[in-house]
Backbone as CSV, one residue per row, in Angstrom:
resi,resn,N_x,N_y,N_z,CA_x,CA_y,CA_z,C_x,C_y,C_z
1,UNK,43.392,88.272,-104.985,44.490,88.941,-105.569,45.833,87.671,-107.364
2,UNK,45.459,88.396,-107.835,46.624,87.515,-108.841,47.956,89.154,-108.911
3,UNK,49.233,87.649,-108.948,50.666,88.872,-108.962,50.930,88.374,-109.842
4,UNK,51.515,88.882,-111.423,52.254,87.799,-112.070,53.165,89.160,-112.605
5,UNK,54.664,88.098,-111.795,55.747,89.122,-111.497,56.830,87.830,-113.402
6,UNK,57.083,88.425,-113.818,57.800,88.381,-115.626,59.699,88.695,-114.586
7,UNK,60.617,87.338,-115.284,61.857,87.252,-114.125,62.745,87.387,-115.517
8,UNK,64.239,87.779,-115.487,64.648,87.526,-116.650,65.765,88.479,-117.138
9,UNK,66.508,88.437,-117.404,67.609,90.262,-117.862,67.396,90.117,-119.465
10,UNK,66.817,91.866,-119.781,67.100,93.128,-120.635,67.414,92.324,-121.490
11,UNK,69.290,92.663,-121.079,70.166,92.403,-121.726,71.127,91.341,-122.395
12,UNK,70.568,90.344,-122.283,70.473,88.575,-121.896,69.227,88.220,-123.629
13,UNK,69.225,88.883,-124.530,67.839,88.519,-125.283,66.710,87.226,-124.755
14,UNK,66.480,86.687,-124.698,65.723,86.006,-124.387,65.361,85.343,-123.132
15,UNK,66.268,85.659,-122.590,66.262,85.830,-121.426,65.527,86.298,-120.950
16,UNK,65.063,87.972,-121.716,64.428,89.281,-120.778,62.290,88.512,-120.899
17,UNK,62.466,87.693,-121.597,61.104,87.090,-121.983,60.664,87.906,-120.757
18,UNK,60.495,86.689,-119.532,59.622,87.851,-118.332,58.564,88.981,-118.537
19,UNK,60.124,89.777,-118.165,60.129,91.519,-118.037,59.099,91.969,-119.378
20,UNK,59.347,90.876,-120.044,59.051,92.441,-121.319,57.497,90.987,-121.757
21,UNK,56.804,90.141,-121.071,55.798,90.406,-120.595,55.300,91.078,-119.744
22,UNK,55.526,91.623,-119.251,54.638,92.332,-118.257,55.442,93.816,-119.336
23,UNK,55.404,94.114,-119.627,55.182,95.092,-120.438,54.460,95.195,-121.503
24,UNK,53.831,93.940,-122.163,52.926,93.688,-123.182,52.260,93.545,-121.862
25,UNK,52.035,92.830,-120.628,50.694,93.509,-119.826,50.300,94.937,-120.118
26,UNK,51.465,95.750,-119.304,50.730,96.848,-119.158,50.435,97.909,-120.188
27,UNK,51.097,97.069,-121.772,50.473,98.599,-122.278,48.913,97.810,-122.991
28,UNK,49.062,95.945,-122.858,47.314,96.019,-123.310,45.859,96.445,-122.239
29,UNK,46.783,96.137,-120.879,45.997,96.527,-119.763,45.567,95.228,-118.630
30,UNK,45.454,94.841,-117.451,45.383,93.965,-116.869,43.378,94.637,-116.481
31,UNK,43.279,93.226,-116.338,41.498,92.920,-115.835,41.748,93.296,-114.374
32,UNK,41.187,94.319,-112.948,41.026,94.494,-111.949,41.460,93.231,-111.100
33,UNK,42.316,93.822,-110.213,42.135,92.221,-109.674,43.854,91.681,-109.812
34,UNK,44.560,92.673,-110.443,46.201,91.988,-111.038,47.305,92.979,-111.415
35,UNK,47.927,92.330,-110.569,49.380,93.244,-110.001,50.608,92.482,-111.452
36,UNK,51.461,93.419,-111.840,51.990,92.888,-112.712,53.462,93.312,-112.245
37,UNK,54.264,93.031,-111.956,56.149,92.603,-111.704,56.799,92.197,-112.293
38,UNK,58.246,93.762,-112.916,58.872,92.926,-112.788,60.085,92.206,-112.249
39,UNK,60.115,90.759,-112.153,61.182,90.757,-111.307,62.344,91.008,-111.131
40,UNK,62.338,90.505,-112.491,64.184,91.300,-113.498,64.737,90.029,-112.582
41,UNK,65.826,89.926,-112.184,67.303,89.211,-112.225,68.036,88.527,-110.411
42,UNK,66.331,89.974,-109.570,67.052,89.986,-108.105,65.603,88.724,-107.850
43,UNK,65.547,87.340,-107.435,64.992,87.409,-106.763,64.504,87.154,-105.817
44,UNK,65.608,87.846,-104.544,64.781,88.503,-103.571,63.886,89.831,-103.887
45,UNK,63.528,90.151,-104.822,62.346,90.783,-104.861,61.551,91.032,-105.176
46,UNK,61.652,89.581,-105.578,60.511,88.423,-106.320,59.304,87.951,-104.568
47,UNK,60.094,87.806,-104.283,60.328,87.047,-102.344,59.027,88.554,-101.841
48,UNK,59.629,89.656,-102.529,58.839,90.898,-101.435,57.993,91.213,-103.066
49,UNK,57.212,90.634,-103.579,56.307,90.669,-104.079,54.826,90.294,-103.849
50,UNK,55.256,89.006,-103.465,54.435,87.938,-102.817,53.280,87.761,-102.490
51,UNK,54.013,88.302,-101.045,52.717,89.224,-99.896,51.433,89.560,-100.005
52,UNK,50.104,88.330,-100.312,48.844,88.758,-99.934,48.239,88.591,-101.380
53,UNK,49.113,88.264,-102.270,48.486,87.333,-103.283,47.342,85.914,-103.398
54,UNK,47.030,86.276,-103.507,45.844,84.766,-104.120,46.608,83.097,-105.001
55,UNK,47.064,83.824,-105.413,47.702,83.748,-106.803,47.945,84.103,-107.766
56,UNK,50.103,83.275,-107.504,51.001,83.868,-108.351,51.616,82.710,-109.068
57,UNK,51.600,83.865,-110.458,51.654,83.354,-111.701,53.329,83.861,-112.537
58,UNK,54.868,82.850,-111.435,55.910,83.682,-112.853,56.866,83.528,-114.091
59,UNK,56.359,84.148,-115.096,56.793,83.773,-116.144,58.370,84.156,-116.394
60,UNK,59.589,83.622,-116.684,60.903,83.194,-117.596,61.357,82.541,-118.627
61,UNK,62.480,82.610,-118.960,63.200,82.057,-119.851,63.151,81.009,-119.643
62,UNK,64.228,79.413,-120.861,64.219,78.560,-119.668,64.745,78.240,-121.110
63,UNK,66.233,76.971,-121.025,67.110,76.854,-122.083,67.105,74.785,-121.613
64,UNK,66.454,73.843,-121.634,65.629,72.937,-121.890,66.219,71.650,-123.027
65,UNK,66.127,72.275,-123.620,66.751,71.482,-125.091,65.814,71.046,-126.563
66,UNK,64.593,71.520,-125.614,63.044,71.880,-126.675,63.085,72.667,-127.461
67,UNK,61.416,73.159,-128.672,61.784,73.431,-129.940,61.840,75.625,-128.806
68,UNK,62.600,76.476,-129.782,62.068,77.509,-128.654,60.953,78.142,-129.175
69,UNK,60.636,78.782,-128.024,59.279,78.878,-128.235,58.699,78.066,-127.745
70,UNK,58.738,77.579,-127.501,57.866,76.320,-126.292,57.614,76.796,-125.118
71,UNK,55.910,76.634,-124.561,55.362,77.595,-123.287,55.446,75.945,-122.406
72,UNK,56.002,76.598,-120.678,56.237,75.214,-120.267,55.065,75.883,-119.146
73,UNK,54.454,74.823,-118.796,53.129,75.424,-117.921,53.749,74.186,-116.702
74,UNK,53.174,74.859,-115.851,54.778,74.131,-114.291,53.945,74.146,-113.099
75,UNK,53.200,73.368,-112.050,52.907,73.557,-110.308,54.275,75.243,-109.992
76,UNK,54.365,75.389,-109.400,55.357,76.098,-108.938,56.100,74.977,-107.588
77,UNK,55.765,74.158,-106.819,55.197,73.406,-105.506,56.477,73.078,-106.256
78,UNK,56.089,72.439,-107.607,57.191,71.062,-108.870,58.623,72.233,-108.804
79,UNK,58.714,73.254,-108.282,59.881,74.153,-109.783,60.278,74.648,-107.824
80,UNK,60.174,74.843,-107.095,60.361,75.588,-105.549,61.821,74.654,-104.779
81,UNK,62.567,75.169,-104.384,63.617,74.467,-104.017,64.663,74.843,-102.461
82,UNK,63.727,74.167,-102.489,63.736,74.042,-100.332,64.215,73.527,-100.249
83,UNK,65.102,72.551,-99.542,65.689,74.610,-98.453,66.683,75.084,-98.245
84,UNK,66.645,76.177,-98.740,67.540,77.680,-98.297,69.041,77.074,-97.446
85,UNK,70.035,76.541,-98.054,70.831,76.526,-97.476,72.213,76.353,-98.251
86,UNK,72.954,77.629,-97.405,74.149,77.988,-98.528,73.570,78.963,-100.472
87,UNK,72.520,80.017,-99.848,72.070,80.689,-100.938,72.826,81.064,-100.326
88,UNK,72.708,82.695,-101.320,73.127,84.048,-100.725,72.509,84.617,-101.777
89,UNK,72.559,86.116,-102.135,72.010,87.563,-103.071,72.806,87.138,-104.250
90,UNK,73.825,86.621,-104.483,73.871,86.630,-105.871,73.130,85.363,-106.772
91,UNK,72.935,84.551,-105.611,72.587,83.732,-106.475,70.595,83.291,-106.056
92,UNK,70.167,84.249,-105.460,69.030,84.081,-105.506,67.666,83.995,-106.267
93,UNK,66.914,82.497,-106.780,66.490,83.356,-107.383,65.092,83.475,-107.063
94,UNK,64.113,83.166,-108.606,62.515,83.103,-108.027,62.363,81.593,-107.303
95,UNK,62.551,80.649,-107.799,62.577,79.352,-107.439,62.975,79.237,-105.163
96,UNK,64.199,79.931,-105.562,64.064,80.063,-104.243,63.370,81.013,-103.413
97,UNK,63.166,82.020,-103.884,61.818,82.612,-104.088,60.828,82.260,-103.406
98,UNK,60.320,81.312,-103.995,58.698,80.297,-103.990,58.451,80.212,-102.061
99,UNK,60.107,79.089,-101.514,60.581,78.542,-101.512,60.377,78.981,-100.345
100,UNK,61.124,80.513,-100.075,61.418,81.251,-99.214,59.551,82.257,-99.068
101,UNK,58.726,82.603,-99.782,58.239,82.879,-99.378,56.460,82.402,-99.209
102,UNK,57.347,80.487,-99.051,55.830,79.495,-98.210,56.883,79.779,-96.957
103,UNK,57.796,79.999,-96.741,57.820,79.886,-95.317,58.336,80.991,-94.279
104,UNK,57.717,81.885,-94.653,57.835,83.206,-94.372,56.154,83.596,-94.416
105,UNK,55.806,83.470,-95.288,53.979,83.584,-95.509,53.359,83.320,-94.513
106,UNK,53.236,81.841,-94.642,52.987,80.682,-93.818,51.063,80.767,-94.814
107,UNK,50.184,80.986,-93.438,49.349,81.897,-94.518,48.741,82.079,-95.440
108,UNK,49.854,83.013,-95.749,49.020,84.238,-96.530,49.729,84.280,-97.527
109,UNK,51.272,82.781,-98.110,51.015,82.283,-99.050,50.564,82.055,-99.787
110,UNK,50.325,82.561,-101.152,49.676,82.585,-102.222,49.063,81.380,-102.923
111,UNK,47.305,81.191,-102.059,47.181,79.536,-102.557,47.079,78.310,-103.790
112,UNK,47.813,79.119,-105.159,48.389,78.323,-106.696,48.855,79.489,-107.064
113,UNK,50.124,78.709,-107.524,51.651,78.858,-108.278,51.974,78.166,-109.518
114,UNK,51.798,79.243,-110.368,52.224,78.543,-111.356,53.345,79.309,-112.383
115,UNK,54.027,78.558,-112.346,54.980,79.052,-113.785,55.335,78.771,-115.029
116,UNK,55.605,79.778,-115.553,54.962,79.728,-117.318,57.510,79.677,-117.850
117,UNK,57.431,78.617,-118.658,58.886,78.920,-118.493,58.863,78.872,-120.360
118,UNK,59.273,79.495,-120.707,59.030,80.263,-122.220,61.247,79.054,-123.462
119,UNK,60.940,78.309,-123.758,62.424,77.998,-124.087,62.617,78.797,-124.937
120,UNK,63.720,79.536,-124.817,64.907,80.098,-125.438,65.943,79.736,-125.823
121,UNK,65.864,80.473,-127.712,66.665,80.577,-128.775,67.932,80.971,-128.322
122,UNK,67.819,82.594,-128.004,69.297,82.785,-128.383,69.108,83.669,-126.532
123,UNK,70.572,83.534,-125.752,70.461,83.696,-124.225,72.017,84.688,-124.652
124,UNK,71.632,85.121,-125.718,74.003,86.034,-126.056,73.199,87.139,-125.017
125,UNK,73.996,88.237,-125.481,74.431,89.782,-125.062,73.516,90.856,-125.690
126,UNK,72.813,91.045,-125.622,71.816,92.214,-126.574,70.665,92.170,-125.987
127,UNK,69.569,94.131,-126.164,68.659,93.686,-125.920,67.628,93.354,-127.357
128,UNK,67.042,92.264,-127.028,64.913,92.548,-127.319,65.509,90.821,-127.744
129,UNK,64.257,90.414,-128.093,64.185,88.740,-129.000,63.788,88.513,-129.750
130,UNK,63.835,87.422,-129.698,63.584,85.940,-131.044,62.560,86.450,-131.736
131,UNK,62.597,86.462,-132.948,60.820,86.176,-132.912,60.416,85.309,-133.026
132,UNK,60.917,83.936,-132.740,60.356,82.707,-132.428,59.716,83.308,-131.146
133,UNK,60.805,83.442,-129.786,59.936,84.079,-128.362,59.343,84.958,-128.649
134,UNK,59.716,86.048,-129.562,58.430,86.942,-129.674,56.642,86.887,-129.610
135,UNK,56.783,85.660,-130.405,55.326,85.186,-130.756,54.714,84.032,-129.836
136,UNK,55.693,83.488,-129.122,55.376,82.633,-127.681,55.325,83.561,-126.630
137,UNK,55.971,85.086,-126.521,55.446,85.536,-125.879,53.924,86.372,-126.145
138,UNK,53.841,87.030,-127.306,52.362,86.516,-127.013,51.331,85.992,-127.112
139,UNK,51.626,85.162,-127.708,50.413,83.809,-127.388,50.361,83.540,-125.997
140,UNK,51.554,83.706,-125.081,51.526,83.561,-123.820,50.933,85.140,-122.540
141,UNK,51.121,86.129,-123.312,50.264,87.383,-122.321,48.446,87.447,-123.565
142,UNK,48.208,86.472,-123.789,46.498,87.080,-124.422,46.321,85.333,-123.900
143,UNK,46.688,84.290,-123.810,46.848,83.275,-122.629,46.289,83.538,-121.567
144,UNK,47.201,84.670,-120.683,46.890,85.138,-119.493,45.810,85.679,-118.914
145,UNK,45.627,87.204,-120.089,44.131,87.612,-120.235,42.962,86.925,-120.130
146,UNK,43.520,85.951,-120.991,41.527,85.574,-121.177,41.377,84.593,-119.687
147,UNK,42.292,83.899,-119.553,42.240,82.985,-117.781,41.975,83.956,-116.882
148,UNK,42.570,84.393,-117.281,42.715,86.714,-115.893,41.509,87.460,-116.212
149,UNK,40.648,87.010,-117.113,39.351,87.247,-117.206,39.117,88.754,-117.978
150,UNK,40.606,88.931,-118.509,40.197,90.614,-119.683,39.827,90.047,-120.591
151,UNK,40.089,91.696,-121.116,39.404,91.455,-122.313,40.310,90.674,-124.163
152,UNK,40.245,89.924,-124.793,40.860,90.383,-125.584,41.621,90.816,-126.958
153,UNK,41.978,91.381,-127.177,43.532,91.839,-127.974,42.837,91.313,-129.571
154,UNK,42.776,92.992,-130.175,42.477,93.402,-131.567,43.282,92.846,-132.046
155,UNK,44.063,92.445,-131.811,45.592,91.479,-132.955,45.423,90.610,-133.539
């Protein structure tokens, strides 16, 4: 099974890219063997969604200074943040969840973890994505559906 988890805050404009991607994939339909989860801003929720997946895909927004709408694909082991010292539930993020999941699940941890980060344009308070990030989200949804064996959208 492949688990796709979208992370981010829907009330911070482009930071909601991850949860918005999950909603888009729900609307389009995913192939059998794919489970979707809205990880929101709670890293611990991400940790609980990881179990028994063969592959894990995480999606979030980022602010790296790249062109807004740029999509980065990063192996999970490059962004997980062990050790888990001085972490509490208020600052426990998805990168901590990867490290926790690897430690907790051991052989049941997904064999492949991929993180997709979408460069945000606007992280101010408010609902809805900027047009640039919305277009990037459409591209990423299409790419993920094709990779996972789903049908190509008619859009």
